[in-house]
Coordinates of C-alpha atoms and ligand atoms in Angstrom, one line a residue:
X13 CA 8.4 21.5 -15.7
X14 CA 10.8 24.4 -16.1
X15 CA 12.5 25.4 -19.4
X16 CA 15.8 23.9 -18.5
X17 CA 14.5 20.5 -17.2
X18 CA 12.4 19.8 -20.2
X19 CA 15.0 18.0 -22.5
X20 CA 16.2 15.9 -19.5
X21 CA 12.6 14.9 -18.7
X22 CA 11.8 14.3 -22.3
X23 CA 14.8 11.9 -22.4
X24 CA 13.7 10.3 -19.2
X25 CA 10.2 9.6 -20.6
X26 CA 11.7 8.3 -23.8
X27 CA 13.8 5.9 -21.7
X28 CA 10.8 4.4 -19.9
X29 CA 9.8 1.0 -21.1
X30 CA 6.2 1.2 -20.1
X31 CA 5.7 -2.6 -20.5
X32 CA 8.6 -3.5 -18.2
X33 CA 8.3 -1.1 -15.2
X34 CA 9.1 -2.5 -11.9
X35 CA 8.7 -1.0 -8.4
X36 CA 11.8 1.3 -8.4
X37 CA 12.3 5.1 -7.8
X38 CA 12.0 7.2 -10.9
X39 CA 12.2 10.9 -10.3
X40 CA 9.1 12.6 -11.6
X41 CA 8.7 16.3 -12.3
X42 CA 6.7 17.7 -9.4
X43 CA 5.8 16.9 -5.9
X44 CA 3.4 18.5 -3.4
X45 CA 4.8 20.0 -0.2
X46 CA 2.9 21.6 2.7
X47 CA 4.2 22.9 6.0
X48 CA 2.4 23.0 9.4
X49 CA 3.4 25.6 12.0
X50 CA 1.6 27.4 14.8
X51 CA -1.4 25.2 14.6
X52 CA -2.1 25.2 10.8
X53 CA -1.2 23.9 7.4
X54 CA -0.1 26.3 4.8
X55 CA -1.7 26.1 1.3
X56 CA 0.9 23.7 -0.1
X57 CA 2.8 24.1 -3.4
X58 CA 4.2 21.9 -6.1
X59 CA 8.0 21.8 -6.3
X60 CA 10.6 20.4 -8.7
X61 CA 13.0 19.8 -5.8
X62 CA 13.0 16.1 -4.7
X63 CA 15.3 16.8 -1.7
X64 CA 14.1 17.8 1.8
X65 CA 16.4 19.9 4.0
X66 CA 15.7 19.0 7.6
X67 CA 16.6 20.4 11.0
X68 CA 19.1 17.9 12.6
X69 CA 16.9 17.5 15.6
X70 CA 13.7 16.6 13.6
X71 CA 11.6 14.0 15.5
X72 CA 11.1 12.1 12.2
X73 CA 14.9 11.4 12.3
X74 CA 15.3 10.4 15.9
X75 CA 12.0 9.2 17.2
X76 CA 10.3 7.9 14.1
X77 CA 7.5 10.5 14.2
X78 CA 6.3 10.0 10.7
X79 CA 3.7 8.1 8.7
X80 CA 2.9 7.4 5.1
X81 CA 0.5 6.1 2.6
X82 CA 0.5 4.3 -0.7
X83 CA -2.2 4.6 -3.4
X84 CA -2.4 4.5 -7.2
X85 CA -3.7 6.4 -10.2
X86 CA -4.8 4.3 -13.3
X87 CA -5.2 5.3 -16.9
X88 CA -8.5 3.9 -18.2
X89 CA -9.3 2.7 -21.8
X90 CA -11.2 5.9 -22.5
X91 CA -8.2 8.1 -21.5
X92 CA -9.6 9.2 -18.2
X93 CA -7.7 8.8 -14.9
X94 CA -8.9 6.9 -11.8
X95 CA -7.8 7.3 -8.2
X96 CA -8.8 4.3 -6.2
X97 CA -10.5 5.0 -2.9
X98 CA -8.2 8.0 -1.9
X99 CA -10.7 8.9 0.9
X100 CA -9.8 5.6 2.6
X101 CA -6.0 6.5 2.5
X102 CA -6.9 9.9 3.8
X103 CA -8.7 8.4 6.7
X104 CA -6.0 5.9 7.5
X105 CA -3.4 8.7 7.4
X106 CA -5.4 10.7 9.9
X107 CA -5.5 7.6 12.2
X108 CA -1.7 7.2 11.8
X109 CA -1.3 11.0 12.6
X110 CA -3.4 10.7 15.7
X111 CA -1.5 7.6 17.0
X112 CA 1.8 9.5 16.6
X113 CA 0.5 12.9 17.9
X114 CA 0.8 14.6 14.5
X115 CA -1.6 17.1 13.0
X116 CA -4.2 15.6 10.8
X117 CA -4.9 16.2 7.0
X118 CA -8.5 16.6 5.9
X119 CA -9.9 14.4 3.1
X120 CA -10.1 17.5 1.0
X121 CA -6.4 18.5 1.4
X122 CA -5.2 14.9 0.9
X123 CA -7.2 14.2 -2.2
X124 CA -6.5 17.6 -3.7
X125 CA -2.7 17.0 -3.1
X126 CA -3.0 13.6 -4.9
X127 CA -4.9 15.1 -7.8
X128 CA -2.4 17.9 -8.2
X129 CA 0.6 15.5 -8.3
X130 CA -1.1 13.2 -10.8
X131 CA -2.0 16.1 -13.1
X132 CA 1.5 17.6 -12.9
X133 CA 3.1 14.3 -13.7
X134 CA 0.4 13.0 -16.1
X135 CA 3.0 12.1 -18.7
X136 CA 4.5 9.6 -16.3
X137 CA 1.2 7.7 -16.0
X138 CA 1.6 4.3 -17.7
X139 CA -0.7 3.8 -20.7
X140 CA -3.8 1.7 -20.4
X141 CA -3.0 -2.0 -21.2
X142 CA 0.5 -2.0 -19.8
X143 CA -0.7 -3.0 -16.4
X144 CA 1.2 -0.1 -14.9
X145 CA 0.0 2.7 -12.7
X146 CA 1.3 5.9 -11.0
X147 CA 2.1 5.1 -7.4
X148 CA 1.5 8.0 -5.0
X149 CA 3.4 8.2 -1.8
X150 CA 1.9 10.7 0.7
X151 CA 3.8 11.2 4.0
X152 CA 3.9 13.3 7.1
X153 CA 7.1 13.9 9.1
X154 CA 7.9 15.8 12.3
X155 CA 10.5 18.4 11.7
X156 CA 12.2 21.5 13.3
X157 CA 14.6 22.1 16.1
X158 CA 14.2 19.7 19.0
X159 CA 16.1 17.2 21.2
X160 CA 13.7 15.6 23.8
X161 CA 11.2 12.9 23.1
X162 CA 8.1 15.1 22.4
X163 CA 6.0 15.9 19.4
X164 CA 7.7 18.2 16.8
X165 CA 7.2 22.0 16.6
X166 CA 6.6 21.7 12.8
X167 CA 5.5 19.1 10.2
X168 CA 5.8 18.5 6.5
X169 CA 3.1 16.8 4.4
X170 CA 4.3 15.8 1.0
X171 CA 3.1 13.6 -1.9
X172 CA 5.3 12.3 -4.7
X173 CA 4.7 9.8 -7.4
X174 CA 6.5 7.1 -9.3
X175 CA 5.4 5.1 -12.3
X176 CA 5.3 1.4 -11.5
X177 CA 4.6 -1.8 -13.3
X178 CA 2.2 -4.6 -12.5
X179 CA 3.6 -6.7 -9.7
X180 CA 3.3 -10.0 -11.7
X181 CA 4.4 -9.5 -15.3
X182 CA 3.4 -13.0 -16.5
X183 CA 0.1 -13.1 -14.6
X184 CA -0.7 -14.1 -11.0
X185 CA 2.1 -16.3 -9.7
X186 CA 1.9 -18.0 -6.2
X187 CA 4.8 -17.5 -3.9
X188 CA 5.8 -19.2 -0.6
X189 CA 6.0 -17.6 2.8
X190 CA 7.5 -18.5 6.1
X191 CA 6.5 -17.7 9.7
X192 CA 8.8 -15.7 11.8
X193 CA 9.7 -15.6 15.5
X194 CA 10.0 -11.8 15.1
X195 CA 7.0 -9.4 15.5
X196 CA 6.5 -6.3 13.3
X197 CA 4.3 -4.7 16.0
X198 CA 3.4 -5.1 19.7
X199 CA -0.2 -6.2 20.8
X200 CA -1.2 -2.6 21.6
X201 CA 1.6 -0.9 19.7
X202 CA 1.5 0.8 16.3
X203 CA 0.7 -2.1 14.0
X204 CA -2.6 -0.6 12.9
X205 CA -0.9 2.7 11.9
X206 CA 1.2 3.1 8.7
X207 CA 4.3 4.3 10.5
X208 CA 7.9 3.8 9.5
X209 CA 8.9 2.0 12.7
X210 CA 6.8 -1.1 11.8
X211 CA 8.7 -1.3 8.5
X212 CA 12.1 -0.8 10.1
X213 CA 11.2 -3.8 12.4
X214 CA 10.2 -5.9 9.4
X215 CA 13.5 -5.4 7.4
X216 CA 15.5 -8.2 9.2
X217 CA 12.8 -10.8 9.2
X218 CA 12.1 -10.0 5.5
X219 CA 15.8 -10.3 4.7
X220 CA 16.1 -13.6 6.5
X221 CA 13.0 -15.0 4.7
X222 CA 14.4 -14.0 1.3
X223 CA 17.8 -15.6 2.1
X224 CA 15.8 -18.8 2.5
X225 CA 14.0 -18.3 -0.8
X226 CA 10.7 -17.3 0.6
X227 CA 8.8 -14.2 -0.7
X228 CA 8.4 -12.8 2.7
X229 CA 7.3 -13.5 6.3
X230 CA 3.9 -14.4 7.7
X231 CA 3.7 -12.5 11.0
X232 CA 1.8 -14.3 13.8
X233 CA -0.1 -12.4 16.6
X234 CA 2.5 -10.9 18.9
X235 CA 0.8 -12.0 22.1
X236 CA 0.6 -15.8 21.5
X237 CA 2.2 -16.6 18.2
X238 CA -0.6 -18.9 17.2
X239 CA -2.7 -16.9 14.8
X240 CA -1.8 -15.3 11.4
X241 CA -1.7 -11.5 11.3
X242 CA 0.0 -10.2 8.2
X243 CA 1.9 -11.5 5.2
X244 CA 4.9 -9.2 4.7
X245 CA 3.7 -5.7 4.0
X246 CA 0.2 -7.0 3.1
X247 CA -2.9 -8.4 4.8
X248 CA -3.7 -12.1 4.7
X249 CA -6.9 -13.8 3.6
X250 CA -7.9 -17.4 3.0
X251 CA -10.7 -19.3 1.3
X252 CA -12.3 -22.2 3.2
X253 CA -12.1 -25.7 1.7
X254 CA -15.7 -25.7 0.5
X255 CA -14.9 -22.5 -1.5
X256 CA -17.8 -20.6 0.2
X257 CA -16.1 -18.3 2.7
X258 CA -13.4 -15.8 2.7
X259 CA -11.7 -15.4 6.2
X260 CA -9.3 -12.7 7.1
X261 CA -7.6 -12.1 10.5
X262 CA -8.9 -9.5 12.9
X263 CA -6.5 -7.9 15.3
X264 CA -5.6 -4.4 16.6
X265 CA -2.0 -4.9 15.5
X266 CA -2.9 -5.4 11.8
X267 CA -2.7 -2.5 9.3
X268 CA -6.3 -2.1 8.0
X269 CA -5.7 -2.7 4.3
X270 CA -7.8 -0.9 1.8
X271 CA -7.3 -3.7 -0.7
X272 CA -8.5 -6.2 1.9
X273 CA -11.7 -4.4 2.8
X274 CA -12.3 -3.9 -0.9
X275 CA -11.9 -7.7 -1.5
X276 CA -14.2 -8.5 1.4
X277 CA -16.9 -6.3 -0.1
X278 CA -16.4 -7.8 -3.6
X279 CA -16.4 -11.4 -2.2
X280 CA -19.7 -10.8 -0.5
X281 CA -21.5 -8.7 -3.0
X282 CA -20.1 -9.8 -6.4
X283 CA -19.0 -13.4 -5.7
X284 CA -21.7 -14.3 -3.3
X285 CA -19.3 -15.6 -0.6
X286 CA -19.7 -15.4 3.1
X287 CA -17.0 -13.2 4.7
X288 CA -15.6 -13.3 8.2
X289 CA -12.9 -11.4 10.1
X290 CA -11.7 -13.7 12.8
X291 CA -8.9 -16.0 13.9
X292 CA -6.8 -18.0 11.5
X293 CA -4.8 -20.4 13.6
X294 CA -1.4 -21.4 12.1
X295 CA -2.1 -25.0 13.1
X296 CA -5.4 -25.1 11.2
X297 CA -4.2 -24.1 7.6
X298 CA -5.8 -27.4 6.3
X299 CA -9.2 -25.8 6.7
X300 CA -8.4 -23.6 3.7
X301 CA -8.0 -24.3 0.0
X302 CA -6.6 -20.9 -1.1
X303 CA -4.7 -18.1 0.6
X304 CA -3.3 -14.8 -0.5
X305 CA -1.6 -11.6 0.6
X306 CA -3.3 -8.4 -0.5
X307 CA -2.2 -4.8 -0.8
X308 CA -2.0 -1.8 -3.1
X309 CA 1.3 -2.9 -4.7
X310 CA 0.3 -6.4 -6.0
X311 CA -3.5 -6.3 -5.4
X312 CA -3.2 -10.1 -4.6
X313 CA -0.2 -12.3 -4.2
X314 CA -1.5 -15.8 -4.2
X315 CA 0.2 -17.8 -1.5
X316 CA 1.4 -21.2 -2.7
X317 CA 2.5 -22.5 0.7
X318 CA 3.5 -21.5 4.2
X319 CA 6.5 -22.9 6.1
X320 CA 6.0 -23.1 9.8
X321 CA 8.7 -24.9 11.8
X322 CA 9.2 -28.2 10.0
X323 CA 5.8 -28.1 8.4
X324 CA 5.2 -26.9 4.9
X325 CA 1.5 -26.4 4.1
X326 CA 0.5 -26.0 0.4
X327 CA -2.8 -24.4 -0.3
X328 CA -4.3 -24.7 -3.9
X329 CA -1.0 -25.2 -5.7
X330 CA 2.5 -23.8 -5.8
X331 CA 2.3 -22.9 -9.5
X332 CA -1.3 -21.8 -10.1
X333 CA -3.6 -19.3 -8.3
X334 CA -6.9 -20.8 -7.0
X335 CA -10.2 -20.0 -8.8
X336 CA -11.6 -17.6 -6.1
X337 CA -8.3 -15.7 -5.8
X338 CA -8.3 -15.2 -9.6
X339 CA -11.9 -14.0 -9.6
X340 CA -11.3 -11.5 -6.8
X341 CA -8.2 -10.2 -8.6
X342 CA -9.9 -9.8 -11.9
X343 CA -12.9 -8.0 -10.3
X344 CA -10.8 -5.5 -8.3
X345 CA -8.3 -4.8 -11.1
X346 CA -11.2 -4.4 -13.5
X347 CA -12.6 -1.7 -11.2
X348 CA -9.4 0.1 -10.8
X349 CA -8.8 0.5 -14.5
X350 CA -12.5 1.3 -15.2
X351 CA -13.3 -1.9 -17.1
X352 CA -15.8 -3.1 -14.4
X353 CA -18.5 -1.1 -12.6
X354 CA -17.2 0.4 -9.4
X355 CA -19.2 0.4 -6.2
X356 CA -20.4 3.9 -5.3
X357 CA -17.5 6.2 -4.2
X358 CA -14.6 3.9 -4.9
X359 CA -13.3 5.9 -7.9
X360 CA -12.3 9.5 -7.9
X361 CA -11.6 10.9 -11.3
X362 CA -8.6 13.2 -11.9
X363 CA -9.1 15.7 -14.6
X364 CA -6.7 15.1 -17.5
X365 CA -4.8 18.1 -18.8
X366 CA -4.8 16.2 -22.1
X367 CA -1.1 15.4 -21.9
Ligands
LIG409 C1 1.9 -3.8 6.7 C2 0.9 -3.6 5.6 N1 -0.2 -4.4 5.6 C3 -1.1 -4.3 4.6 C4 -0.9 -3.4 3.6 C5 -1.9 -3.3 2.5 O1 -2.7 -2.1 2.7 P1 -3.3 -1.5 1.4 O2 -4.3 -2.5 0.8 O3 -4.1 -0.3 1.9 O4 -2.3 -1.1 0.4 C6 0.2 -2.7 3.5 C7 0.5 -1.7 2.4 O5 0.1 -0.6 2.4 C8 1.2 -2.8 4.6 O6 2.3 -2.0 4.5

């Protein structure tokens, strides 16, 4: 923070109501910025400037050559800072970069950038007990002078952060979803990559679902429209009627959710459930007693019911999360905030500057 921004930032911090943070942009002090040119990344720096000045022909603008990630840093009860599975986000970002013919970022560079951003903005990290966290948004964009459909001559890798609140202020609240005739991705398209085009394609279906008072859309498999793929910008899981098995869809057009794979592991190793990645047919929802959407933002959004055509299927209840959903949520959130023992390698500590 420079001399002349300090009073402004101090005011901004004083204005933050840590117990009532939502998921809105708040400009924090410093962000990481690295450039790729002539086959290599530079060393990267932290900058106060939250604007990016781009060549008008940049492929990110015209051809959607960009990808991004989302992960969080958490303040623990003992004052230390946890990053949750950043190596998984680094690996997924490399997969996205490969799919869009962009240069990859090593684990080391990715995690170092995240740590630098958390440390430089530590005073924006919500205190333990508020349920808040510091959301990190890494991204890679194709930039530089260009006009044809080809990979960019230069790239930018950046990470910025925003303090965010818990998704559900009053605890886990089920919401209702509706199936859509639209697809977010094609069968062999870019659904498994975290690229902007998938999200652009989801804006209209999401808007239409919300206009009808649903939380978001359940996307069906783009080839046959008979099996569940994703729930809004989150993965889907369901618990079988006997309460013994967690099932989650498997498909090459689903984004591999880090939260989902963490829940699968916890369901098997901590809750003693069977787990399966397989088909969940939209006409067989009565096989399941609980369902949820999972992702970094909310951890788990319990799904009350799903509207499909004229049929409205309620899982556990429209007002209360089911028992397995609640156990999974408590286990994962406990690990993220350092209250429960983490499986090996899930937590990366960020050294606190003591601020
Ligand atoms: C389309 C989509 N599916 C699933 C997820 C959940 O992934 P994760 O658990 O890694 O946040 C996200 C959010 O990142 C998403 O955008």
